[in-house]
Every structure is written in C-alpha cells, then in structure tokens.
mmCIF file of N, CA and C in Angstrom:
data_model
loop_
_atom_site.group_PDB
_atom_site.id
_atom_site.type_symbol
_atom_site.label_atom_id
_atom_site.label_comp_id
_atom_site.label_asym_id
_atom_site.label_seq_id
_atom_site.Cartn_x
_atom_site.Cartn_y
_atom_site.Cartn_z
ATOM 1 N N VAL C 1 19.789 6.234 2.759
ATOM 2 C CA VAL C 1 20.560 7.650 2.448
ATOM 3 C C VAL C 1 21.364 7.167 1.259
ATOM 4 N N ALA C 2 22.005 5.955 0.939
ATOM 5 C CA ALA C 2 22.689 5.694 -0.129
ATOM 6 C C ALA C 2 21.975 5.884 -1.294
ATOM 7 N N ILE C 3 20.704 5.454 -1.168
ATOM 8 C CA ILE C 3 19.951 5.261 -2.735
ATOM 9 C C ILE C 3 19.536 6.605 -2.956
ATOM 10 N N LEU C 4 19.090 7.544 -1.977
ATOM 11 C CA LEU C 4 18.811 9.082 -2.372
ATOM 12 C C LEU C 4 20.267 9.789 -2.891
ATOM 13 N N ARG C 5 21.738 9.415 -2.734
ATOM 14 C CA ARG C 5 22.485 9.787 -2.574
ATOM 15 C C ARG C 5 23.115 9.496 -4.478
ATOM 16 N N LYS C 6 22.470 8.425 -4.435
ATOM 17 C CA LYS C 6 22.856 7.557 -5.898
ATOM 18 C C LYS C 6 22.176 8.231 -6.656
ATOM 19 N N ARG C 7 20.828 8.888 -6.374
ATOM 20 C CA ARG C 7 19.714 9.450 -7.133
ATOM 21 C C ARG C 7 20.257 10.683 -7.312
ATOM 22 N N LYS C 8 21.516 11.361 -6.673
ATOM 23 C CA LYS C 8 21.871 12.783 -6.713
ATOM 24 C C LYS C 8 20.665 13.650 -5.867
ATOM 25 N N GLN C 9 20.369 13.279 -4.817
ATOM 26 C CA GLN C 9 18.985 13.982 -4.064
ATOM 27 C C GLN C 9 19.879 14.784 -2.847
ATOM 28 N N ASN C 10 18.964 15.932 -2.578
ATOM 29 C CA ASN C 10 19.601 16.877 -1.640
ATOM 30 C C ASN C 10 19.296 16.127 -0.350
ATOM 31 N N LEU C 11 19.955 15.715 0.413
ATOM 32 C CA LEU C 11 19.450 14.815 1.986
ATOM 33 C C LEU C 11 20.239 15.632 2.861
ATOM 34 N N GLU C 12 19.787 16.547 3.795
ATOM 35 C CA GLU C 12 20.707 16.839 4.894
ATOM 36 C C GLU C 12 20.512 16.230 6.258
ATOM 37 N N SER C 13 19.121 15.296 6.754
ATOM 38 C CA SER C 13 18.981 14.522 7.621
ATOM 39 C C SER C 13 18.428 13.761 7.399
ATOM 40 N N LEU C 14 18.269 12.613 8.229
ATOM 41 C CA LEU C 14 17.257 11.439 8.251
ATOM 42 C C LEU C 14 17.294 10.734 9.341
ATOM 43 N N LYS C 15 15.772 10.904 10.045
ATOM 44 C CA LYS C 15 15.499 10.211 11.181
ATOM 45 C C LYS C 15 14.619 9.133 11.217
ATOM 46 N N VAL C 16 14.406 7.911 11.772
ATOM 47 C CA VAL C 16 13.215 7.258 11.465
ATOM 48 C C VAL C 16 12.906 6.636 12.714
ATOM 49 N N LEU C 17 11.354 6.902 13.355
ATOM 50 C CA LEU C 17 10.432 6.495 13.831
ATOM 51 C C LEU C 17 10.157 5.222 14.148
ATOM 52 N N LEU C 18 10.227 4.553 15.195
ATOM 53 C CA LEU C 18 9.173 3.348 15.153
ATOM 54 C C LEU C 18 8.172 3.070 16.240
ATOM 55 N N THR C 19 7.243 2.857 15.623
ATOM 56 C CA THR C 19 6.355 2.338 16.893
ATOM 57 C C THR C 19 5.658 0.757 16.438
ATOM 58 N N GLY C 20 5.225 0.266 17.547
ATOM 59 C CA GLY C 20 4.963 -1.136 17.262
ATOM 60 C C GLY C 20 3.206 -1.638 17.835
ATOM 61 N N GLU C 21 2.779 -2.545 17.486
ATOM 62 C CA GLU C 21 1.654 -3.335 18.276
ATOM 63 C C GLU C 21 2.149 -4.659 18.875
ATOM 64 N N ARG C 22 1.928 -5.331 19.731
ATOM 65 C CA ARG C 22 1.911 -6.460 20.142
ATOM 66 C C ARG C 22 0.764 -6.910 21.494
ATOM 67 N N PRO C 23 0.844 -8.067 21.461
ATOM 68 C CA PRO C 23 -0.654 -8.707 22.407
ATOM 69 C C PRO C 23 -0.444 -7.743 23.990
ATOM 70 N N GLN C 24 -1.179 -7.802 24.500
ATOM 71 C CA GLN C 24 -0.958 -7.071 25.856
ATOM 72 C C GLN C 24 -0.885 -8.334 26.942
ATOM 73 N N TYR C 25 -1.336 -9.369 26.692
ATOM 74 C CA TYR C 25 -1.317 -10.261 27.582
ATOM 75 C C TYR C 25 -0.606 -11.605 26.529
ATOM 76 N N GLY C 26 -0.145 -12.359 27.392
ATOM 77 C CA GLY C 26 0.576 -13.652 27.430
ATOM 78 C C GLY C 26 1.781 -13.315 26.784
ATOM 79 N N TYR C 27 2.730 -14.577 26.985
ATOM 80 C CA TYR C 27 4.068 -14.932 26.782
ATOM 81 C C TYR C 27 4.285 -16.149 25.560
ATOM 82 N N PRO C 28 5.362 -16.061 24.718
ATOM 83 C CA PRO C 28 5.968 -14.559 24.261
ATOM 84 C C PRO C 28 4.878 -13.263 23.813
ATOM 85 N N LYS C 29 5.499 -12.080 23.875
ATOM 86 C CA LYS C 29 4.396 -11.042 23.140
ATOM 87 C C LYS C 29 5.233 -10.828 21.391
ATOM 88 N N PRO C 30 5.089 -11.397 20.445
ATOM 89 C CA PRO C 30 5.405 -11.121 19.740
ATOM 90 C C PRO C 30 5.009 -10.073 18.736
ATOM 91 N N TRP C 31 5.680 -9.228 18.042
ATOM 92 C CA TRP C 31 5.075 -8.110 17.443
ATOM 93 C C TRP C 31 4.032 -8.321 16.400
ATOM 94 N N THR C 32 2.967 -7.381 16.482
ATOM 95 C CA THR C 32 1.946 -7.924 15.257
ATOM 96 C C THR C 32 1.828 -6.725 13.924
ATOM 97 N N SER C 33 2.480 -5.567 14.481
ATOM 98 C CA SER C 33 2.439 -4.547 13.386
ATOM 99 C C SER C 33 3.624 -3.395 13.651
ATOM 100 N N ILE C 34 4.274 -2.926 12.779
ATOM 101 C CA ILE C 34 5.364 -1.880 12.841
ATOM 102 C C ILE C 34 5.057 -0.808 12.196
ATOM 103 N N THR C 35 5.314 0.249 12.462
ATOM 104 C CA THR C 35 5.147 1.584 11.581
ATOM 105 C C THR C 35 6.038 2.346 12.001
ATOM 106 N N MET C 36 6.917 2.708 10.619
ATOM 107 C CA MET C 36 8.217 3.466 10.344
ATOM 108 C C MET C 36 7.836 4.783 9.916
ATOM 109 N N LYS C 37 8.255 5.942 10.624
ATOM 110 C CA LYS C 37 8.042 7.495 10.079
ATOM 111 C C LYS C 37 9.463 7.977 9.890
ATOM 112 N N TYR C 38 9.687 8.053 8.392
ATOM 113 C CA TYR C 38 10.953 8.749 8.255
ATOM 114 C C TYR C 38 10.708 10.341 7.955
ATOM 115 N N LEU C 39 11.681 10.938 8.879
ATOM 116 C CA LEU C 39 11.709 12.417 8.906
ATOM 117 C C LEU C 39 12.989 12.784 8.002
ATOM 118 N N LEU C 40 12.767 13.419 6.707
ATOM 119 C CA LEU C 40 14.142 13.583 6.157
ATOM 120 C C LEU C 40 14.145 15.118 6.397
ATOM 121 N N SER C 41 15.100 15.718 5.894
ATOM 122 C CA SER C 41 15.374 17.510 5.823
ATOM 123 C C SER C 41 16.244 17.470 4.604
ATOM 124 N N GLY C 42 15.805 18.789 3.895
ATOM 125 C CA GLY C 42 16.852 18.714 2.693
ATOM 126 C C GLY C 42 16.003 19.254 1.314
ATOM 127 N N ASP C 43 16.177 18.979 0.398
ATOM 128 C CA ASP C 43 15.081 18.959 -0.707
ATOM 129 C C ASP C 43 15.098 17.657 -1.614
ATOM 130 N N PRO C 44 14.855 16.789 -1.023
ATOM 131 C CA PRO C 44 15.232 15.475 -2.201
ATOM 132 C C PRO C 44 13.475 15.541 -2.881
ATOM 133 N N SER C 45 13.331 14.814 -3.626
ATOM 134 C CA SER C 45 12.084 14.577 -4.610
ATOM 135 C C SER C 45 11.017 14.037 -4.078
ATOM 136 N N ARG C 46 10.022 13.925 -3.859
ATOM 137 C CA ARG C 46 8.937 13.106 -3.402
ATOM 138 C C ARG C 46 9.013 11.432 -4.037
ATOM 139 N N GLU C 47 9.253 11.665 -5.381
ATOM 140 C CA GLU C 47 9.004 10.561 -6.140
ATOM 141 C C GLU C 47 10.649 9.604 -5.464
ATOM 142 N N ALA C 48 11.536 10.190 -5.512
ATOM 143 C CA ALA C 48 13.239 9.660 -5.023
ATOM 144 C C ALA C 48 12.602 9.189 -3.592
ATOM 145 N N VAL C 49 12.240 9.902 -2.987
ATOM 146 C CA VAL C 49 11.815 9.371 -1.399
ATOM 147 C C VAL C 49 10.914 8.189 -1.554
ATOM 148 N N GLU C 50 10.058 8.134 -1.936
ATOM 149 C CA GLU C 50 9.171 6.950 -2.066
ATOM 150 C C GLU C 50 9.473 5.822 -2.226
ATOM 151 N N GLU C 51 10.744 6.067 -3.832
ATOM 152 C CA GLU C 51 11.239 4.884 -4.248
ATOM 153 C C GLU C 51 12.424 3.985 -3.152
ATOM 154 N N ALA C 52 12.949 5.409 -2.852
ATOM 155 C CA ALA C 52 14.093 4.721 -1.729
ATOM 156 C C ALA C 52 13.576 4.025 -0.497
ATOM 157 N N ILE C 53 12.586 4.262 -0.325
ATOM 158 C CA ILE C 53 11.739 3.814 0.936
ATOM 159 C C ILE C 53 11.467 2.597 0.579
ATOM 160 N N ARG C 54 10.552 2.184 -0.578
ATOM 161 C CA ARG C 54 9.594 1.004 -0.644
ATOM 162 C C ARG C 54 11.005 0.399 -1.311
ATOM 163 N N ASP C 55 11.851 0.456 -1.891
ATOM 164 C CA ASP C 55 12.846 -0.325 -2.075
ATOM 165 C C ASP C 55 13.614 -0.703 -1.076
ATOM 166 N N SER C 56 13.984 -0.005 0.542
ATOM 167 C CA SER C 56 14.451 -0.114 1.350
ATOM 168 C C SER C 56 14.063 -1.568 2.372
ATOM 169 N N VAL C 57 12.774 -1.050 2.214
ATOM 170 C CA VAL C 57 11.925 -1.996 3.542
ATOM 171 C C VAL C 57 11.637 -3.460 2.487
ATOM 172 N N ALA C 58 11.342 -3.368 1.143
ATOM 173 C CA ALA C 58 11.099 -4.958 0.426
ATOM 174 C C ALA C 58 12.323 -5.402 -0.173
ATOM 175 N N LYS C 59 13.206 -4.635 -0.394
ATOM 176 C CA LYS C 59 14.679 -5.332 -1.190
ATOM 177 C C LYS C 59 15.848 -5.545 -0.185
ATOM 178 N N PHE C 60 15.849 -4.496 0.600
ATOM 179 C CA PHE C 60 17.251 -4.690 1.229
ATOM 180 C C PHE C 60 17.062 -4.631 3.018
ATOM 181 N N CYS C 61 16.037 -4.569 3.256
ATOM 182 C CA CYS C 61 15.990 -4.932 5.024
ATOM 183 C C CYS C 61 15.780 -6.071 5.465
ATOM 184 N N SER C 62 16.779 -6.827 5.715
ATOM 185 C CA SER C 62 16.676 -8.253 6.237
ATOM 186 C C SER C 62 15.649 -8.382 7.813
ATOM 187 N N VAL C 63 15.651 -7.525 8.310
ATOM 188 C CA VAL C 63 14.851 -7.343 9.496
ATOM 189 C C VAL C 63 13.429 -7.461 8.957
ATOM 190 N N ALA C 64 13.072 -6.614 7.997
ATOM 191 C CA ALA C 64 11.419 -6.673 7.681
ATOM 192 C C ALA C 64 11.248 -8.243 7.016
ATOM 193 N N ALA C 65 12.299 -8.513 6.119
ATOM 194 C CA ALA C 65 12.155 -10.131 5.676
ATOM 195 C C ALA C 65 12.172 -11.124 6.599
ATOM 196 N N SER C 66 12.883 -11.168 7.725
ATOM 197 C CA SER C 66 12.742 -12.036 8.571
ATOM 198 C C SER C 66 11.189 -11.902 9.592
ATOM 199 N N LEU C 67 10.651 -10.705 9.345
ATOM 200 C CA LEU C 67 9.561 -10.606 10.456
ATOM 201 C C LEU C 67 8.168 -10.858 9.384
ATOM 202 N N GLN C 68 8.541 -10.693 8.332
ATOM 203 C CA GLN C 68 7.065 -11.172 6.987
ATOM 204 C C GLN C 68 7.040 -12.384 7.078
ATOM 205 N N PRO C 69 5.654 -12.960 6.782
ATOM 206 C CA PRO C 69 4.636 -12.422 6.679
ATOM 207 C C PRO C 69 3.409 -12.116 7.683
ATOM 208 N N GLY C 70 4.195 -12.494 8.982
ATOM 209 C CA GLY C 70 3.257 -12.508 10.291
ATOM 210 C C GLY C 70 3.535 -11.476 10.885
ATOM 211 N N VAL C 71 4.002 -10.160 10.553
ATOM 212 C CA VAL C 71 3.849 -8.920 10.750
ATOM 213 C C VAL C 71 3.941 -7.863 10.046
ATOM 214 N N LYS C 72 2.918 -6.860 10.142
ATOM 215 C CA LYS C 72 2.294 -5.739 9.030
ATOM 216 C C LYS C 72 3.322 -4.669 9.480
ATOM 217 N N ILE C 73 4.145 -4.502 8.389
ATOM 218 C CA ILE C 73 4.973 -3.424 8.172
ATOM 219 C C ILE C 73 4.497 -1.953 7.104
ATOM 220 N N SER C 74 4.301 -0.985 8.069
ATOM 221 C CA SER C 74 3.979 0.178 7.395
ATOM 222 C C SER C 74 4.525 1.553 7.442
ATOM 223 N N TYR C 75 4.842 2.093 6.527
ATOM 224 C CA TYR C 75 5.625 3.358 6.930
ATOM 225 C C TYR C 75 4.950 4.647 6.391
ATOM 226 N N SER C 76 5.548 5.793 6.463
ATOM 227 C CA SER C 76 5.365 7.293 5.973
ATOM 228 C C SER C 76 6.446 7.671 6.094
ATOM 229 N N TYR C 77 6.029 9.191 5.552
ATOM 230 C CA TYR C 77 7.277 10.116 5.408
ATOM 231 C C TYR C 77 7.159 11.445 5.632
ATOM 232 N N GLU C 78 7.816 12.283 5.956
ATOM 233 C CA GLU C 78 7.897 13.825 6.344
ATOM 234 C C GLU C 78 9.112 14.561 5.569
ATOM 235 N N ILE C 79 9.266 15.016 4.955
ATOM 236 C CA ILE C 79 10.345 15.963 4.398
ATOM 237 C C ILE C 79 10.071 17.252 4.675
ATOM 238 N N ARG C 80 10.932 17.957 5.427
ATOM 239 C CA ARG C 80 10.902 19.361 6.176
ATOM 240 C C ARG C 80 12.198 19.887 5.330
ATOM 241 N N ARG C 81 11.720 20.822 4.712
ATOM 242 C CA ARG C 81 12.427 21.478 3.887
ATOM 243 C C ARG C 81 13.290 22.882 4.416
#
C-alpha cells in the first residue's frame, strides 16, 4: 500500500489470499510452495502494481526471505475497477 501511495496510485482496497502446499504425510509438514493472490480495487496502473508486488516480495518481506530458497513463492494479482 505504501509503495503504491508513494507512486501516487489510486488504491481503494487491498486483500491478499494465500494458498499453500505441504506434504500429506510425515511430520513436520513444512510448506513446499505458497501462492499469493493480490486483489486490488481502484485505478492503479498495472506497471506500478507489478513493481510494488515484486519489490514487496523480493526486498521487503522478511517471511519470504526466511522461507526461501526451500519454499517456492509465487504471486498473481487482479485489479477490480
């Protein structure tokens, strides 16, 4: 949110849905992959959204940094106008 506001993008709301995969059997059951889907509403540019998400995951997210390289993290987004 802060990254998009800094770039003067119109963002009305943001929701992030998470799904993940981990082994069905055995303990512990560490995550093997996590998918994040960003749902945005407003009128931000696609380029600004892509850059903000990429930077937030790669540079600023301590959870992602802690999980990698063992956990595959992917993301997608949808802008609802």
